[in-house]
Coordinates of N, CA, C and O in Angstrom, one line a residue:
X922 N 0.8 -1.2 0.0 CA 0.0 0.0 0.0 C 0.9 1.3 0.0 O 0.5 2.4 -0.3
X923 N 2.1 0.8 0.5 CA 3.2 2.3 0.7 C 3.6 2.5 -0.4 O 3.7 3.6 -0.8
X924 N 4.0 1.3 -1.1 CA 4.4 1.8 -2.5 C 3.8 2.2 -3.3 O 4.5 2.8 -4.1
X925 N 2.3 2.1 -3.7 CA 2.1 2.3 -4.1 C 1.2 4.1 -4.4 O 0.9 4.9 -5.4
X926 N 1.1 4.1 -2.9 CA 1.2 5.7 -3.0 C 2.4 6.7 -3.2 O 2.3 7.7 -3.8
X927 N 3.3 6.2 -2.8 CA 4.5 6.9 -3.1 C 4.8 6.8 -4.7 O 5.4 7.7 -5.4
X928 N 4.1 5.6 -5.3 CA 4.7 5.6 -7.1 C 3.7 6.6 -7.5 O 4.0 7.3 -8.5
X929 N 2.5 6.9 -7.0 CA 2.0 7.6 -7.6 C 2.0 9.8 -6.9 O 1.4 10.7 -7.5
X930 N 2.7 9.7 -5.9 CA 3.4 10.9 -6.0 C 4.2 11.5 -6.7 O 4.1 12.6 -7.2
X931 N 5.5 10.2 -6.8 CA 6.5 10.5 -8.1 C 6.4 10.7 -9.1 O 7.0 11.6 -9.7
X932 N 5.2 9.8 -9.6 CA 4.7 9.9 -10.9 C 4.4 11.2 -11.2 O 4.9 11.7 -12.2
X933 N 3.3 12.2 -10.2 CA 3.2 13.3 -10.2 C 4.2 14.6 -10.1 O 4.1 15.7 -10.7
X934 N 5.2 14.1 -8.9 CA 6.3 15.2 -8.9 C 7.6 15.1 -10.1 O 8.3 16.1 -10.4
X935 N 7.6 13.6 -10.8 CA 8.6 13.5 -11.7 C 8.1 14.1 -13.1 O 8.5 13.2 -13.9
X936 N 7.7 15.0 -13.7 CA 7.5 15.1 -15.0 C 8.0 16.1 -15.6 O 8.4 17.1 -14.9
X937 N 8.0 16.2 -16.9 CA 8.8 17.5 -17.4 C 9.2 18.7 -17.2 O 10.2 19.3 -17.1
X938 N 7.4 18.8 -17.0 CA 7.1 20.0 -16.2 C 7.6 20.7 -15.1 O 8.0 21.8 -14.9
X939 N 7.3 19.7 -14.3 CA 8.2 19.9 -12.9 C 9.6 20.3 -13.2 O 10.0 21.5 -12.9
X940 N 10.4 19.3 -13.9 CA 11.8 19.9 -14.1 C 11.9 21.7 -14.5 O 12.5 22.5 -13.9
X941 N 10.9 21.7 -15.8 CA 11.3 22.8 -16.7 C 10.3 24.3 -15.4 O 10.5 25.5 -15.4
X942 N 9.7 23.7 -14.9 CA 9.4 25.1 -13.8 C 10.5 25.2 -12.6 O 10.7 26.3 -11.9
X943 N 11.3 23.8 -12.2 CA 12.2 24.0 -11.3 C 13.6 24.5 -12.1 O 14.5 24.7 -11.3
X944 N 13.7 24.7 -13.2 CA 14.8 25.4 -13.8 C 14.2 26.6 -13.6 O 14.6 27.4 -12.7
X945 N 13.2 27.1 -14.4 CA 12.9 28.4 -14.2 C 12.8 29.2 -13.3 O 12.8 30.4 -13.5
X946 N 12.7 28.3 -11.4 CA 13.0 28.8 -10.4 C 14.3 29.0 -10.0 O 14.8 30.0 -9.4
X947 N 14.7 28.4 -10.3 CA 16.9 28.2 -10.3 C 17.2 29.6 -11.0 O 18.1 30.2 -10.5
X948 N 16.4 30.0 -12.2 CA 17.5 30.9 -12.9 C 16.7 32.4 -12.2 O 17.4 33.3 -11.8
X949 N 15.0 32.2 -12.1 CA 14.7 33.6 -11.6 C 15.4 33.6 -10.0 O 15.3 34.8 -9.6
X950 N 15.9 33.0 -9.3 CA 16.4 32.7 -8.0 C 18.3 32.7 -8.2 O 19.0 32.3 -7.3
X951 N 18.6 33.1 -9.1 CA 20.0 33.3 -9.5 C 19.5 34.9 -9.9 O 20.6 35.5 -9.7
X952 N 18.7 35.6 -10.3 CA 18.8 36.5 -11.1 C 18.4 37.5 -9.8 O 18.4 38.7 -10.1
X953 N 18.0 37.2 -8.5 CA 17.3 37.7 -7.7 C 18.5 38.0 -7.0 O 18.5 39.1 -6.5
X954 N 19.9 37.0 -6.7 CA 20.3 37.1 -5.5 C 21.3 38.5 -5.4 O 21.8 38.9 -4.3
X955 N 21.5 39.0 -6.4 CA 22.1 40.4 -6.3 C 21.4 41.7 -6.4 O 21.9 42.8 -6.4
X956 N 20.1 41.3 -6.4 CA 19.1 42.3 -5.6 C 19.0 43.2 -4.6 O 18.4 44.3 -4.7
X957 N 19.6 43.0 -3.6 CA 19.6 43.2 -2.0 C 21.0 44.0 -2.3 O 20.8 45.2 -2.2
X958 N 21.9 43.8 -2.6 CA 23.4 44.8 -3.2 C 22.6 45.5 -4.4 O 21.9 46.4 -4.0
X959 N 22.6 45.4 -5.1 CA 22.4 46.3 -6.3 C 21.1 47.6 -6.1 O 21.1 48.7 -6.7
X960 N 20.3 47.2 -5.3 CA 19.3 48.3 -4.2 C 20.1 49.2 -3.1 O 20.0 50.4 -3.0
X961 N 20.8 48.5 -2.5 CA 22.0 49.3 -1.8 C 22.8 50.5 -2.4 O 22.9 51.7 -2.1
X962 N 23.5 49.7 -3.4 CA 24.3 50.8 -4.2 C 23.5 51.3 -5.1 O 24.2 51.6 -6.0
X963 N 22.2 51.7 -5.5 CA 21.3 52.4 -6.2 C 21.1 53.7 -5.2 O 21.2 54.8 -5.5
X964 N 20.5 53.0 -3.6 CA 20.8 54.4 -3.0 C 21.8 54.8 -2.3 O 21.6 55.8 -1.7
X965 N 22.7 54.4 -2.3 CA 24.4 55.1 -2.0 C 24.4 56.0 -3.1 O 24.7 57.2 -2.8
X966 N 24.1 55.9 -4.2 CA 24.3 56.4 -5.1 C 22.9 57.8 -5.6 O 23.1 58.8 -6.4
X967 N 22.1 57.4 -5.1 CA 21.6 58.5 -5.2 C 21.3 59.6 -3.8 O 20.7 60.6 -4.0
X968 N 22.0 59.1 -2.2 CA 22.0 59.9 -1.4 C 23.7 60.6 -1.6 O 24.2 61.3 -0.7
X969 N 24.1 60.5 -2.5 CA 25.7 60.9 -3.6 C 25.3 62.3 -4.0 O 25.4 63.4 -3.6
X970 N 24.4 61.6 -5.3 CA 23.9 62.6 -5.8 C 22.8 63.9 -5.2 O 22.7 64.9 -5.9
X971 N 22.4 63.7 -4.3 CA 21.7 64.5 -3.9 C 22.3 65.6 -2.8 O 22.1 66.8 -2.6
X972 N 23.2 64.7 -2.3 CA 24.8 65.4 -1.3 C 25.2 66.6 -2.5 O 25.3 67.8 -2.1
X973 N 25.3 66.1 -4.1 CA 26.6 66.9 -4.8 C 25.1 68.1 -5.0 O 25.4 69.3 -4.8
X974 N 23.7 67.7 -5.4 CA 23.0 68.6 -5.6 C 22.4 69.9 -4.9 O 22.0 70.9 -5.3
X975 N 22.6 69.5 -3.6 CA 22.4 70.3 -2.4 C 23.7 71.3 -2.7 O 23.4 72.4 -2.9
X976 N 24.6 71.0 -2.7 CA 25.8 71.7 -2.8 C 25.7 72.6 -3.6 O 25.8 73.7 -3.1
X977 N 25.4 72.4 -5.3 CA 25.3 73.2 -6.2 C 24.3 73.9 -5.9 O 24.5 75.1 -5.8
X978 N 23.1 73.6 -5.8 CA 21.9 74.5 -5.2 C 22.4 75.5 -4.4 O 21.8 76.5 -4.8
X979 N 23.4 75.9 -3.3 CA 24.1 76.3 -2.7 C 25.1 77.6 -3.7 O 25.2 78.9 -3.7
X980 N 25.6 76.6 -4.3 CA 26.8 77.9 -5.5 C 25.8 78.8 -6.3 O 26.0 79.9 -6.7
X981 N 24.6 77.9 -6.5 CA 23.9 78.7 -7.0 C 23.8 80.0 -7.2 O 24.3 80.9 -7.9
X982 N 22.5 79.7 -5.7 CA 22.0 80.7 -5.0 C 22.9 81.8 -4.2 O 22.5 82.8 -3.9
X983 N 24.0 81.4 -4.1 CA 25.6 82.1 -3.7 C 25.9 83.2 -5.0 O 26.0 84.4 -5.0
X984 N 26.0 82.5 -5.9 CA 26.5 83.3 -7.6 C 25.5 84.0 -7.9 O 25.6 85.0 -8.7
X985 N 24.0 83.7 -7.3 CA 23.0 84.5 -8.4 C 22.9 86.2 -7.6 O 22.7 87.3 -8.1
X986 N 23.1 85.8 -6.0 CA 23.3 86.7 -5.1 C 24.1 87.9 -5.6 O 23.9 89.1 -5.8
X987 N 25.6 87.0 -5.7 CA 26.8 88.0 -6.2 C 26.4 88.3 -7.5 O 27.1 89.2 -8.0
X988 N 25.6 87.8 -8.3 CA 25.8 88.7 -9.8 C 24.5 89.9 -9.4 O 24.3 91.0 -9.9
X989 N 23.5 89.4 -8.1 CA 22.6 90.7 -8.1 C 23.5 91.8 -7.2 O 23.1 93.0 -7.4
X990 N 24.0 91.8 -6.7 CA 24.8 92.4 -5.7 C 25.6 93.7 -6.9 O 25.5 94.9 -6.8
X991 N 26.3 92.8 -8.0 CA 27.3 93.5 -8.5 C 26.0 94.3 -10.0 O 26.4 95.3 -10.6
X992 N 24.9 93.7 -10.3 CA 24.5 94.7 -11.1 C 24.0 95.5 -10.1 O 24.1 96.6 -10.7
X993 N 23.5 95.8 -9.1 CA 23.4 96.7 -8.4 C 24.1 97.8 -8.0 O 23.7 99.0 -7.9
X994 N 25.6 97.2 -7.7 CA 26.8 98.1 -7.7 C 27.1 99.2 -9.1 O 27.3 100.4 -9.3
X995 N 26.8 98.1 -9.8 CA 27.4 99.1 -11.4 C 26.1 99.8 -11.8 O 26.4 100.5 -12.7
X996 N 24.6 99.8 -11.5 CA 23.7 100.5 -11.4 C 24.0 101.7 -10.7 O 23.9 102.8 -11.0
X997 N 24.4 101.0 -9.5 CA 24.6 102.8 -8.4 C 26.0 104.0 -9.0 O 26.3 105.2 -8.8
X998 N 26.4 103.3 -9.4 CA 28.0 103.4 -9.9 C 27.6 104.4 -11.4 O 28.1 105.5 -11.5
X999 N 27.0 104.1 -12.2 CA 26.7 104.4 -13.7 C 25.6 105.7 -13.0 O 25.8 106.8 -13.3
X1000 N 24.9 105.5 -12.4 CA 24.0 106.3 -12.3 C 24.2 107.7 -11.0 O 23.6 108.8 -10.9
X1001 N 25.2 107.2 -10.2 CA 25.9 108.3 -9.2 C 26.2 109.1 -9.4 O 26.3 109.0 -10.6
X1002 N 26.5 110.6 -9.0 CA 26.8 112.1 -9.5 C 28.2 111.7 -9.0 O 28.9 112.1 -9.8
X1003 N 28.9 111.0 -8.0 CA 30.3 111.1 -7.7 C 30.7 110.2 -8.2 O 31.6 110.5 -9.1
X1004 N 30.5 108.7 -8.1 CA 30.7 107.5 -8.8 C 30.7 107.2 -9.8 O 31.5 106.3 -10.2
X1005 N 29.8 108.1 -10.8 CA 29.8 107.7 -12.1 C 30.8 108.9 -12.8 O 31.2 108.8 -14.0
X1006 N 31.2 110.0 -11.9 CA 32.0 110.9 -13.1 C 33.2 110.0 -12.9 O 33.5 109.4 -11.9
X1007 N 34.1 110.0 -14.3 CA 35.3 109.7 -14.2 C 36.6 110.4 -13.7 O 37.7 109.9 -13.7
X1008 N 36.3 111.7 -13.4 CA 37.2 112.7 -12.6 C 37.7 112.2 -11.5 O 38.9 111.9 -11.2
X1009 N 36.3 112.2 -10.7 CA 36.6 111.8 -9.4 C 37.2 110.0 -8.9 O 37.2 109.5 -7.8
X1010 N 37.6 109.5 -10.2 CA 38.0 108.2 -10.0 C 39.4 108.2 -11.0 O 39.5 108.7 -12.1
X1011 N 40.3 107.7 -10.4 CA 41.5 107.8 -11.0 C 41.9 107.0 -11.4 O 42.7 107.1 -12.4
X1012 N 41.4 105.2 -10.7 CA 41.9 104.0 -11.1 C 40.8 103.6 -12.8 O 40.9 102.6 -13.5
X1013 N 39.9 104.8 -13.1 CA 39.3 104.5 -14.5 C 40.3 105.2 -15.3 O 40.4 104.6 -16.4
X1014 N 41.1 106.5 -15.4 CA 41.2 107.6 -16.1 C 41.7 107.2 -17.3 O 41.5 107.8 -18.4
X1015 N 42.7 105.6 -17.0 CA 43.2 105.2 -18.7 C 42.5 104.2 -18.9 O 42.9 103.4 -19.8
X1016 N 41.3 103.7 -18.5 CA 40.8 102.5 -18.9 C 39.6 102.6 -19.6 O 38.9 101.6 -19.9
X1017 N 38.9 104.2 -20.0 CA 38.0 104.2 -20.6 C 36.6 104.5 -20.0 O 35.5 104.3 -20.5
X1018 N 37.3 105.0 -18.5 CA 36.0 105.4 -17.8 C 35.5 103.9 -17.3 O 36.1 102.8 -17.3
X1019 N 33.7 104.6 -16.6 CA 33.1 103.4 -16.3 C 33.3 102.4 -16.8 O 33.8 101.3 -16.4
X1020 N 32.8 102.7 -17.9 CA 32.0 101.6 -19.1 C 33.7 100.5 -19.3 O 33.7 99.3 -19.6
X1021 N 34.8 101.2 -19.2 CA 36.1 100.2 -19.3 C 36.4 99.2 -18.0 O 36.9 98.1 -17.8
X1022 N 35.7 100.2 -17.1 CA 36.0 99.2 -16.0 C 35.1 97.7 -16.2 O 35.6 96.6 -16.4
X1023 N 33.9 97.8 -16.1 CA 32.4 97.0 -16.4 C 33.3 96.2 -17.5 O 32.9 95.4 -18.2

């Protein structure tokens, strides 16, 4: 009676099928196992990138400051009664005035 239940489990677990879906678990189960690393370094690599982006956001907003800073300067400067004459400035006198300094 034992054998013959057991021949007819085999019979059931032994067939092609069985093989050709236990390969197909073998290879999706090989293709899986560098998952868990390759998620890791996906976000190392994007808390990287976001490190270098923060940064530049930073130089940005740093440079956009100094370029408003300095048209403001050469606004007050061009449009000044003392600043803007070239008389009263001596480091312009061979360079063409304001407009050589700018």
């Amino acid at each position: 009676m034992t054998s013959s239940c057991s021949t007819t489990q085999d019979d059931h677990v032994l067939t092609p099928e069985f093989f050709q879906k236990l390969d197909g678990l073998r290879i999706e189960s090989s293709t899986l196992e560098d998952v868990t690393r390759a998620l890791q370094q996906a976000k190392d690599k994007r808390s990287e990138l976001q490190r270098k982006l923060k940064t530049l956001q930073n130089e940005l907003r740093t440079t956009r400051l100094f370029c408003k800073e300095q048209r403001d300067r050469i606004a007050c400067v061009h449009s000044h009664w003392f600043y803007g004459t070239t008389l009263f400035q001596p480091q312009l006198w061979l360079r063409g005035g304001c407009r050589g300094k700018i």
